[in-house]
Tab-separated table of N, CA and C in Angstrom:
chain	number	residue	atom	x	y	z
A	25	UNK	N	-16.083	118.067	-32.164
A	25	UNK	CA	-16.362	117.127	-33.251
A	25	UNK	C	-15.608	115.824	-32.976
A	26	UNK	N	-16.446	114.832	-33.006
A	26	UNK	CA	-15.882	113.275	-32.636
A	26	UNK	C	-14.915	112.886	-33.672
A	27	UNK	N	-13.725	112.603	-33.723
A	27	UNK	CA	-12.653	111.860	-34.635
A	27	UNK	C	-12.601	110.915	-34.618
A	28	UNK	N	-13.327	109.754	-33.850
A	28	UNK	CA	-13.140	108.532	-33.956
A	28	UNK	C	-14.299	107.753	-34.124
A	29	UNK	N	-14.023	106.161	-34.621
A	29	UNK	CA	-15.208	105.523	-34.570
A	29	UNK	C	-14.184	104.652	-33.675
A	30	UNK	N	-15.219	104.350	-32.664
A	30	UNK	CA	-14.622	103.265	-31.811
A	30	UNK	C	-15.734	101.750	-31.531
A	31	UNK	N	-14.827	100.697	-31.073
A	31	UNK	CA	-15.985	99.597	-30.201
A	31	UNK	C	-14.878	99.118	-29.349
A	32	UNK	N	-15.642	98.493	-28.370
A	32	UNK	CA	-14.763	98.046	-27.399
A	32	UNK	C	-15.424	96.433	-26.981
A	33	UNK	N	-14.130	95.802	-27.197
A	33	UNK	CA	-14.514	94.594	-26.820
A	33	UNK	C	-13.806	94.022	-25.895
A	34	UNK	N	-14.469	92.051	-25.064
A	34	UNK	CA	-14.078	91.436	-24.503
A	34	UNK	C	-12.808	90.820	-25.088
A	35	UNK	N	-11.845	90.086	-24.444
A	35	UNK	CA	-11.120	88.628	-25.176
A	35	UNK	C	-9.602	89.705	-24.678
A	36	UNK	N	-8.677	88.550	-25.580
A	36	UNK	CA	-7.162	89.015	-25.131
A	36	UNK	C	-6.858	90.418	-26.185
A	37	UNK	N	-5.868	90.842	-25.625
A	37	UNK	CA	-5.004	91.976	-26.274
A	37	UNK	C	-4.405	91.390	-27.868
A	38	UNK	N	-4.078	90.295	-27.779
A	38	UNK	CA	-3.118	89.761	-28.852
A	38	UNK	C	-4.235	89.090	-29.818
A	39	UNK	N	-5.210	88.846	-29.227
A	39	UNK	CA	-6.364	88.072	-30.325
A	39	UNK	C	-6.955	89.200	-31.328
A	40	UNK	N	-7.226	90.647	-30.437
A	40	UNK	CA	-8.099	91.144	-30.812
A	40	UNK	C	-7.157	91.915	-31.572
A	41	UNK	N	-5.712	92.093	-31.756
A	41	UNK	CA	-5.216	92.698	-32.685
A	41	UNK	C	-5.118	91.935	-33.845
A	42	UNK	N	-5.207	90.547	-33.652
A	42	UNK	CA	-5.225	89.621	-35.163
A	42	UNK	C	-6.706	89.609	-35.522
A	43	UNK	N	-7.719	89.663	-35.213
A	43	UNK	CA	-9.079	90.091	-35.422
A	43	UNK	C	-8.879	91.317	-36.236
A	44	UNK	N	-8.460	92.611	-35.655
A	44	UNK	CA	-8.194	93.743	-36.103
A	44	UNK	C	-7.590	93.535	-37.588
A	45	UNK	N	-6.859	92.863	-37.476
A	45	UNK	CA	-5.832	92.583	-38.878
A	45	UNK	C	-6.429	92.100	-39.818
A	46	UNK	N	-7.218	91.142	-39.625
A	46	UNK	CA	-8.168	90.355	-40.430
A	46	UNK	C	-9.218	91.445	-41.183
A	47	UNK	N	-9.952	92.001	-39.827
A	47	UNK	CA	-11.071	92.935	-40.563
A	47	UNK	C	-10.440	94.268	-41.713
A	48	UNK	N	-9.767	94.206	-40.986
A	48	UNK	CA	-9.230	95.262	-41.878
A	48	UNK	C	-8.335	94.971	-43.398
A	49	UNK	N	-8.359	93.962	-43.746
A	49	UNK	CA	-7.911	92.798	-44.568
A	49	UNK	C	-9.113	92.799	-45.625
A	50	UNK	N	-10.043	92.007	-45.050
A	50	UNK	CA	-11.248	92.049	-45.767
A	50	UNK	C	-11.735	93.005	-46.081
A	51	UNK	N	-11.693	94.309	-45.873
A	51	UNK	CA	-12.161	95.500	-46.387
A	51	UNK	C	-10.904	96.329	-47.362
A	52	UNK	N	-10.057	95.386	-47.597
A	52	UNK	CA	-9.470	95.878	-48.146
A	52	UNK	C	-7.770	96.613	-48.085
A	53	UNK	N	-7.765	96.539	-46.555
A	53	UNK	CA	-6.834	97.367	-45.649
A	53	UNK	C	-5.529	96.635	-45.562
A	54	UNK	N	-4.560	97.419	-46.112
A	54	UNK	CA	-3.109	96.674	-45.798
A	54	UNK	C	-2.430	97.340	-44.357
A	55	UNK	N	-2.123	96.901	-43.886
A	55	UNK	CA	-1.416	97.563	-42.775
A	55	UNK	C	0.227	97.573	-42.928
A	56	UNK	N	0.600	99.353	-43.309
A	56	UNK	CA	1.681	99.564	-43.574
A	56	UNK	C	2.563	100.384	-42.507
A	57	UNK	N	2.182	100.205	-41.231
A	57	UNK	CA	3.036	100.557	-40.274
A	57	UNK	C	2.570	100.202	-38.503
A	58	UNK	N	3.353	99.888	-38.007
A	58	UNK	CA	2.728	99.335	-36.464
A	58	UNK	C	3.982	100.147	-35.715
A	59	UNK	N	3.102	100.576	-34.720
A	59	UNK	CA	3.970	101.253	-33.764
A	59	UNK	C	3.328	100.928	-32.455
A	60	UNK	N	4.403	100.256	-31.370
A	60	UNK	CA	4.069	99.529	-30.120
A	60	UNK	C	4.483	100.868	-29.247
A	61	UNK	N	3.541	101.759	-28.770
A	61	UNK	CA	3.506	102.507	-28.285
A	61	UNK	C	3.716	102.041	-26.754
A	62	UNK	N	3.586	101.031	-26.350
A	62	UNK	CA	3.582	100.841	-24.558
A	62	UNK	C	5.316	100.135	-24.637
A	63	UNK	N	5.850	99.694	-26.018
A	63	UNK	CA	7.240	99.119	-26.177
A	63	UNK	C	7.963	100.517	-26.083
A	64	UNK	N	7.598	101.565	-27.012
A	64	UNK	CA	8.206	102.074	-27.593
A	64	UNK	C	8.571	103.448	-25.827
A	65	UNK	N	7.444	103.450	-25.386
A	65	UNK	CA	7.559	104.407	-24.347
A	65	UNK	C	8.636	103.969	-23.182
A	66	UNK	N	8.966	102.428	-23.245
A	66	UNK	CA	8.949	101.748	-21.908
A	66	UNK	C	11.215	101.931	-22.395
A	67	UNK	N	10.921	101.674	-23.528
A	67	UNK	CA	12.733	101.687	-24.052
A	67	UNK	C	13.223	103.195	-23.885
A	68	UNK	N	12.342	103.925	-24.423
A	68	UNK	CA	12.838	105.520	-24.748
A	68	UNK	C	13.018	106.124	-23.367
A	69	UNK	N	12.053	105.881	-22.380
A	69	UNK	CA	11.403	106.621	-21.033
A	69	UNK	C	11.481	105.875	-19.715
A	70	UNK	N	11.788	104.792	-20.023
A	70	UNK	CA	10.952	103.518	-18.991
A	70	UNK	C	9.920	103.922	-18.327
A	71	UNK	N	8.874	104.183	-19.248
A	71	UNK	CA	7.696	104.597	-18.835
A	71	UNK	C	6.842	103.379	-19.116
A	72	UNK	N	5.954	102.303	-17.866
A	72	UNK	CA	5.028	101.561	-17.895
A	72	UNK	C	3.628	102.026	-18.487
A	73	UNK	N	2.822	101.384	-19.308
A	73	UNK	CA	1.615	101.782	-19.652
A	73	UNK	C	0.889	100.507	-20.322
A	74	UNK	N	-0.418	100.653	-20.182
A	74	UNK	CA	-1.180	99.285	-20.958
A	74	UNK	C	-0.530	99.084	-22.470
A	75	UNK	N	-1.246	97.902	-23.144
A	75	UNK	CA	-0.506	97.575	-24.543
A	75	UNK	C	-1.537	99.038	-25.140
A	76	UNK	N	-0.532	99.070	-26.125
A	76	UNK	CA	-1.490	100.499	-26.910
A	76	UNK	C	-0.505	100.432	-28.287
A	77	UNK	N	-1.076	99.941	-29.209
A	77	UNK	CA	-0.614	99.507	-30.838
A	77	UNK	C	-1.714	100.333	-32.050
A	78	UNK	N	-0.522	101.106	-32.594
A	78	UNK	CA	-1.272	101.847	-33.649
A	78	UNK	C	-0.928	101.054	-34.528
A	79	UNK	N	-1.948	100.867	-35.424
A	79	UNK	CA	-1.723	100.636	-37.010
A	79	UNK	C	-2.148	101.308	-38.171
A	80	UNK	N	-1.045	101.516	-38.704
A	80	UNK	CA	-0.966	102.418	-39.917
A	80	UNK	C	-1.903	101.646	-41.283
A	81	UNK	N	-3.323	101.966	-41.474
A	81	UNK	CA	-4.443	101.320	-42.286
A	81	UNK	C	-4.137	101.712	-43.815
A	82	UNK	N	-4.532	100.952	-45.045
A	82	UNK	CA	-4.126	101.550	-46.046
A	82	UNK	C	-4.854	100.882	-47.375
A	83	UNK	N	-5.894	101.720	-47.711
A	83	UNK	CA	-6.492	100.549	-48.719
A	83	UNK	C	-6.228	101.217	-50.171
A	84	UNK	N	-4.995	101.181	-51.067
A	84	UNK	CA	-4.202	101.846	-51.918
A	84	UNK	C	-5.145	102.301	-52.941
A	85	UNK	N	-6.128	101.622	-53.279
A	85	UNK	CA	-7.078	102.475	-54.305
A	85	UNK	C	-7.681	104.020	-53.816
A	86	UNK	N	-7.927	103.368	-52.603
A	86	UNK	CA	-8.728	105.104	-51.982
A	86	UNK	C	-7.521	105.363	-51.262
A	87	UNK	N	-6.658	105.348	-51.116
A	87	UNK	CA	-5.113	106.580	-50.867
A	87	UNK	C	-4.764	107.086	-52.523
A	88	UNK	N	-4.580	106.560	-53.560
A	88	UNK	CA	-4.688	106.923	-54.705
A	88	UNK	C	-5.843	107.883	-54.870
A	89	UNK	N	-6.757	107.417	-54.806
A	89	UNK	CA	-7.947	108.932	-54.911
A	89	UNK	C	-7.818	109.903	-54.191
A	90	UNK	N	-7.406	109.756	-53.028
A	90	UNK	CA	-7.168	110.812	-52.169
A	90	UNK	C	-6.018	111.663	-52.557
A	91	UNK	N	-4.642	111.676	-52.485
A	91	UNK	CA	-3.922	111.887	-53.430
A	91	UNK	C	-3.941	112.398	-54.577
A	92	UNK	N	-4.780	112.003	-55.401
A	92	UNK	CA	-5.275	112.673	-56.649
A	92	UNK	C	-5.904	114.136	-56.609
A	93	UNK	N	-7.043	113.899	-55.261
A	93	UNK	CA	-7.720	115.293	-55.162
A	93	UNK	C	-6.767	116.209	-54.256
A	94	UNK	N	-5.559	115.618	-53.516
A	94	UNK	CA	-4.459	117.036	-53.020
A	94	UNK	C	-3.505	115.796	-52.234
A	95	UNK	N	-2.485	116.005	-52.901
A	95	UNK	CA	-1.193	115.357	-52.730
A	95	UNK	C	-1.161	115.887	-51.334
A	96	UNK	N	-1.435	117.106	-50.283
A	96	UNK	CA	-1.173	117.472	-49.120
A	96	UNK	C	-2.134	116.567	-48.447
A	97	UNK	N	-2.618	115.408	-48.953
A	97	UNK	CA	-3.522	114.464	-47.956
A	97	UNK	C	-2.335	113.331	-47.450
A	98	UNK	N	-1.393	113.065	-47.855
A	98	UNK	CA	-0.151	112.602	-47.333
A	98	UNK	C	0.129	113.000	-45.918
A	99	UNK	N	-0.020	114.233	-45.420
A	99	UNK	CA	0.169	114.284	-43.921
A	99	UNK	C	-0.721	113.123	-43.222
A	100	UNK	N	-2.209	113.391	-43.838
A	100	UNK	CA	-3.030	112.374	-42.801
A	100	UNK	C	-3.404	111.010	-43.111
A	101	UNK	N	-2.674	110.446	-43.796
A	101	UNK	CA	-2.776	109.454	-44.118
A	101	UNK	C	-1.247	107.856	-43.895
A	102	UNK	N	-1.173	106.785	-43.548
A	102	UNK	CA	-2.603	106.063	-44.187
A	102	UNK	C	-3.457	106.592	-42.550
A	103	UNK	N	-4.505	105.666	-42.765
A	103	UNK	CA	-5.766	105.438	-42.164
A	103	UNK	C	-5.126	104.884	-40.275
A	104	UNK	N	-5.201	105.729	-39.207
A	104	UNK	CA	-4.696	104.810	-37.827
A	104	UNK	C	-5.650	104.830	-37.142
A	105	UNK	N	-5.613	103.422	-36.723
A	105	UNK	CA	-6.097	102.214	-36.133
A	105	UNK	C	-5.179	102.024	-34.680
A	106	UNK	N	-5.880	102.470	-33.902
A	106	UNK	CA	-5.436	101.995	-32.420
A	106	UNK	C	-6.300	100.659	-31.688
A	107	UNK	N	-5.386	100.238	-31.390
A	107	UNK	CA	-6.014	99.116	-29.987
A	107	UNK	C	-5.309	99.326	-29.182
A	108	UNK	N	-6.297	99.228	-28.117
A	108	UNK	CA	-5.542	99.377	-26.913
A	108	UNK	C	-6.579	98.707	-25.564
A	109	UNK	N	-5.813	98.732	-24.652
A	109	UNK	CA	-6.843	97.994	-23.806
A	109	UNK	C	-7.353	99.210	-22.717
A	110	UNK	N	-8.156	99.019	-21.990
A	110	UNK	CA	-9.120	99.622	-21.148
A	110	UNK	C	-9.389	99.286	-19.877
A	111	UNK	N	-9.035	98.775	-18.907
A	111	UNK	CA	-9.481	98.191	-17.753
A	111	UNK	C	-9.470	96.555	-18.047
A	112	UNK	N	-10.811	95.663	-18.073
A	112	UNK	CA	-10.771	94.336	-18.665
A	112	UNK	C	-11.210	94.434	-20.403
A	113	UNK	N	-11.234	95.522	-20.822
A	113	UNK	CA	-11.497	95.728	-22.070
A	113	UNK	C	-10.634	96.213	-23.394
A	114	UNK	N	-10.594	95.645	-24.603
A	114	UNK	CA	-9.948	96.203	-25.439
A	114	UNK	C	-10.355	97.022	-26.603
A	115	UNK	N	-9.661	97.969	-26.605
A	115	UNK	CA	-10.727	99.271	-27.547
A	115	UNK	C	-9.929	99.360	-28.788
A	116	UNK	N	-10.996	99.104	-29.668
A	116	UNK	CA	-10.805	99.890	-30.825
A	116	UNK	C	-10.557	100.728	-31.960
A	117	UNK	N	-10.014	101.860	-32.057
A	117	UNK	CA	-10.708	102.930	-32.346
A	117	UNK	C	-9.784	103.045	-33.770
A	118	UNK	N	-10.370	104.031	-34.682
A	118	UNK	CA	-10.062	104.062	-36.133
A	118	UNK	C	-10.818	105.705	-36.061
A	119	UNK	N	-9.933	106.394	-37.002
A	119	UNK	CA	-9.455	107.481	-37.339
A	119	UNK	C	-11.006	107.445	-37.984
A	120	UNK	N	-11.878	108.805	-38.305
A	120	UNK	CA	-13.264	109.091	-38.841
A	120	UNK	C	-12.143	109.823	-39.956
A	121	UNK	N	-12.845	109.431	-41.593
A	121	UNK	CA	-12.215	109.855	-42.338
A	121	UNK	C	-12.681	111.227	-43.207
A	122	UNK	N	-13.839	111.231	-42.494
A	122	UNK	CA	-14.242	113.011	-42.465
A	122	UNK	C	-13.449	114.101	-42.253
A	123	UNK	N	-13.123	113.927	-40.998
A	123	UNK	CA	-11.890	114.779	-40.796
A	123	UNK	C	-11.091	114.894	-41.756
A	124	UNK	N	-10.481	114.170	-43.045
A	124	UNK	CA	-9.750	114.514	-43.578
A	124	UNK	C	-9.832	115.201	-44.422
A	125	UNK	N	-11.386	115.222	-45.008
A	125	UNK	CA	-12.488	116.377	-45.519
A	125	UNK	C	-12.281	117.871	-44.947
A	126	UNK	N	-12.664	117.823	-43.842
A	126	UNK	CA	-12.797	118.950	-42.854
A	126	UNK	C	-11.353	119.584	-42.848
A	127	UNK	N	-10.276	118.892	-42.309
A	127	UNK	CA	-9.094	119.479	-42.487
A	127	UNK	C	-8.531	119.892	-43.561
A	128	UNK	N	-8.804	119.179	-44.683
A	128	UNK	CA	-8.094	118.850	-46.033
A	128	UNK	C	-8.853	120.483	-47.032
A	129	UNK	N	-10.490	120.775	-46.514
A	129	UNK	CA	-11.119	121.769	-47.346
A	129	UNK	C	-11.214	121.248	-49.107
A	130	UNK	N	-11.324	120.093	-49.268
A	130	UNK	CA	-11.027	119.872	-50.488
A	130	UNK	C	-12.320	118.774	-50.979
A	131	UNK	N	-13.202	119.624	-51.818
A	131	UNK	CA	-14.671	118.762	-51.955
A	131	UNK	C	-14.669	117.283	-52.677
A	132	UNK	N	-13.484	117.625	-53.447
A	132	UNK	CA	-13.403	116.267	-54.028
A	132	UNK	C	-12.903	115.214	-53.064
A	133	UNK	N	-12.789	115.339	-51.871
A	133	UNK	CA	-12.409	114.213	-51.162
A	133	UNK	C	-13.749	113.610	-50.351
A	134	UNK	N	-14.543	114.196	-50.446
A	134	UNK	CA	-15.753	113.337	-49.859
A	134	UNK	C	-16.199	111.948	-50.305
A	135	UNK	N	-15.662	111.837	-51.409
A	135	UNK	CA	-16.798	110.429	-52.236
A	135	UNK	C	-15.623	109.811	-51.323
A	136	UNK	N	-14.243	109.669	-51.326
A	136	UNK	CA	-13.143	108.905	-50.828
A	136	UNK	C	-13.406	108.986	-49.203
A	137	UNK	N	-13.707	109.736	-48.876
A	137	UNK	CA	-13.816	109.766	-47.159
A	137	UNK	C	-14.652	108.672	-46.730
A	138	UNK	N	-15.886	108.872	-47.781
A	138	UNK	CA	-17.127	108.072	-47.578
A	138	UNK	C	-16.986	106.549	-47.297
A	139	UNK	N	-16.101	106.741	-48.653
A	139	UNK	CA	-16.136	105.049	-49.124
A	139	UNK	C	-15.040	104.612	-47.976
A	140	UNK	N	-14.311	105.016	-47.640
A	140	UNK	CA	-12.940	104.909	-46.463
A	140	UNK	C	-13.731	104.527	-45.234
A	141	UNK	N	-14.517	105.394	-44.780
A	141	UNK	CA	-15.578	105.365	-43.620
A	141	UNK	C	-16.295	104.047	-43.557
A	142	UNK	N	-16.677	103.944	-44.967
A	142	UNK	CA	-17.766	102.601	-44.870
A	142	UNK	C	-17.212	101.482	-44.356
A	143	UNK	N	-15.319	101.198	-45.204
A	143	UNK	CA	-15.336	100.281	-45.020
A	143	UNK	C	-14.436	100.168	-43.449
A	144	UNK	N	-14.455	101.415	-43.280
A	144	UNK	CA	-13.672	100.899	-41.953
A	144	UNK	C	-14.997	100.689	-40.431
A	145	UNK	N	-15.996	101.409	-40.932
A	145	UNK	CA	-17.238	100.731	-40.414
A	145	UNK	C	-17.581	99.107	-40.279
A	146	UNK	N	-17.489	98.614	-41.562
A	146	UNK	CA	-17.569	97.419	-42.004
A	146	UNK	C	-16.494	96.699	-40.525
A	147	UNK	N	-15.602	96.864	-40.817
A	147	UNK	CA	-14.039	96.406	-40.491
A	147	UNK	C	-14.795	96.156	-38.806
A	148	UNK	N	-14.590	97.306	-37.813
A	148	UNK	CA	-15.309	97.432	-36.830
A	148	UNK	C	-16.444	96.525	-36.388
A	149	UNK	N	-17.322	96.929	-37.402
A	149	UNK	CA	-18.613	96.107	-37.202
A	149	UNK	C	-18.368	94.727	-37.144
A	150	UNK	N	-17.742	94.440	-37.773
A	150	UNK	CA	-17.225	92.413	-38.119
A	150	UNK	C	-16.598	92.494	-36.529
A	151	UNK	N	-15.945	92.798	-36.013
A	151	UNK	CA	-15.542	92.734	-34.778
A	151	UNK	C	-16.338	92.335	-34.185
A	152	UNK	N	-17.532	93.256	-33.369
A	152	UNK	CA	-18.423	92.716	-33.271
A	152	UNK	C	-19.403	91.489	-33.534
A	153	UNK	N	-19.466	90.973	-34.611
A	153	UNK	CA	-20.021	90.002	-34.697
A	153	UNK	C	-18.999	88.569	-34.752
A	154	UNK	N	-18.511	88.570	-33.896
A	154	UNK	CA	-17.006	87.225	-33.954
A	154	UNK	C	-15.899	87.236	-34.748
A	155	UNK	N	-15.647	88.556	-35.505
A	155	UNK	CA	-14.650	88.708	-35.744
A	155	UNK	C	-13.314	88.756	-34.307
A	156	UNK	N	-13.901	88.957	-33.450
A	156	UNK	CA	-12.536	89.080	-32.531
A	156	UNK	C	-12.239	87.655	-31.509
């Protein structure tokens, strides 16, 4: 079962994470945690690797609903958002919020998955069209 929605685009590493920021802005999305995974490996390990930046997604009305239908939705939440780059490409990808359905077993979380999904669809999709 696929966990992610991804796109992958042209342009810089640093543009397409302020693109990222933006779309995810307009849909609503606060971003409440960033973790520089190619920083974070290179201090701990001195381990080299492409840029690879999670962001912790968070659009507080639908974390409130979610929450509501099982406080144990706190493990998977907020919403992560990776970029990272690819060869000459920088990828995308955002957490499918089904899964949290699927894992979670809890029916009342579908209308919230949905609406989570859409807009992080949305978010994505604007990428695509010059958002980045």
């Amino acid at each position: 079962m696929p966990y992610d929605r991804t796109v992958k685009l042209t342009g810089t590493f640093e543009e397409t994470v302020e693109a990222v920021r933006r779309a995810l802005a307009d849909q609503g999305f606060g971003v409440l945690t960033e973790i520089d995974v190619r920083a974070t490996l290179k201090a701990k390990l001195d381990h080299d690797m492409e840029p690879y930046l999670i962001l912790g997604a968070c659009n507080p009305p639908l974390a409130r609903q979610a929450l509501d239908a099982d406080r144990s939705i706190g493990l998977l939440l907020p919403c992560n958002v990776v970029v990272r780059t690819e060869g000459d490409e920088v990828v995308i990808q955002a957490i499918d919020p089904a899964v949290m359905v699927t894992l979670a077993g809890v029916d009342a979380m579908a209308p919230v998955a949905d609406e989570a999904g859409r807009r992080l669809d949305a978010a994505l999709a604007s990428l695509g069209t010059g958002g980045a």
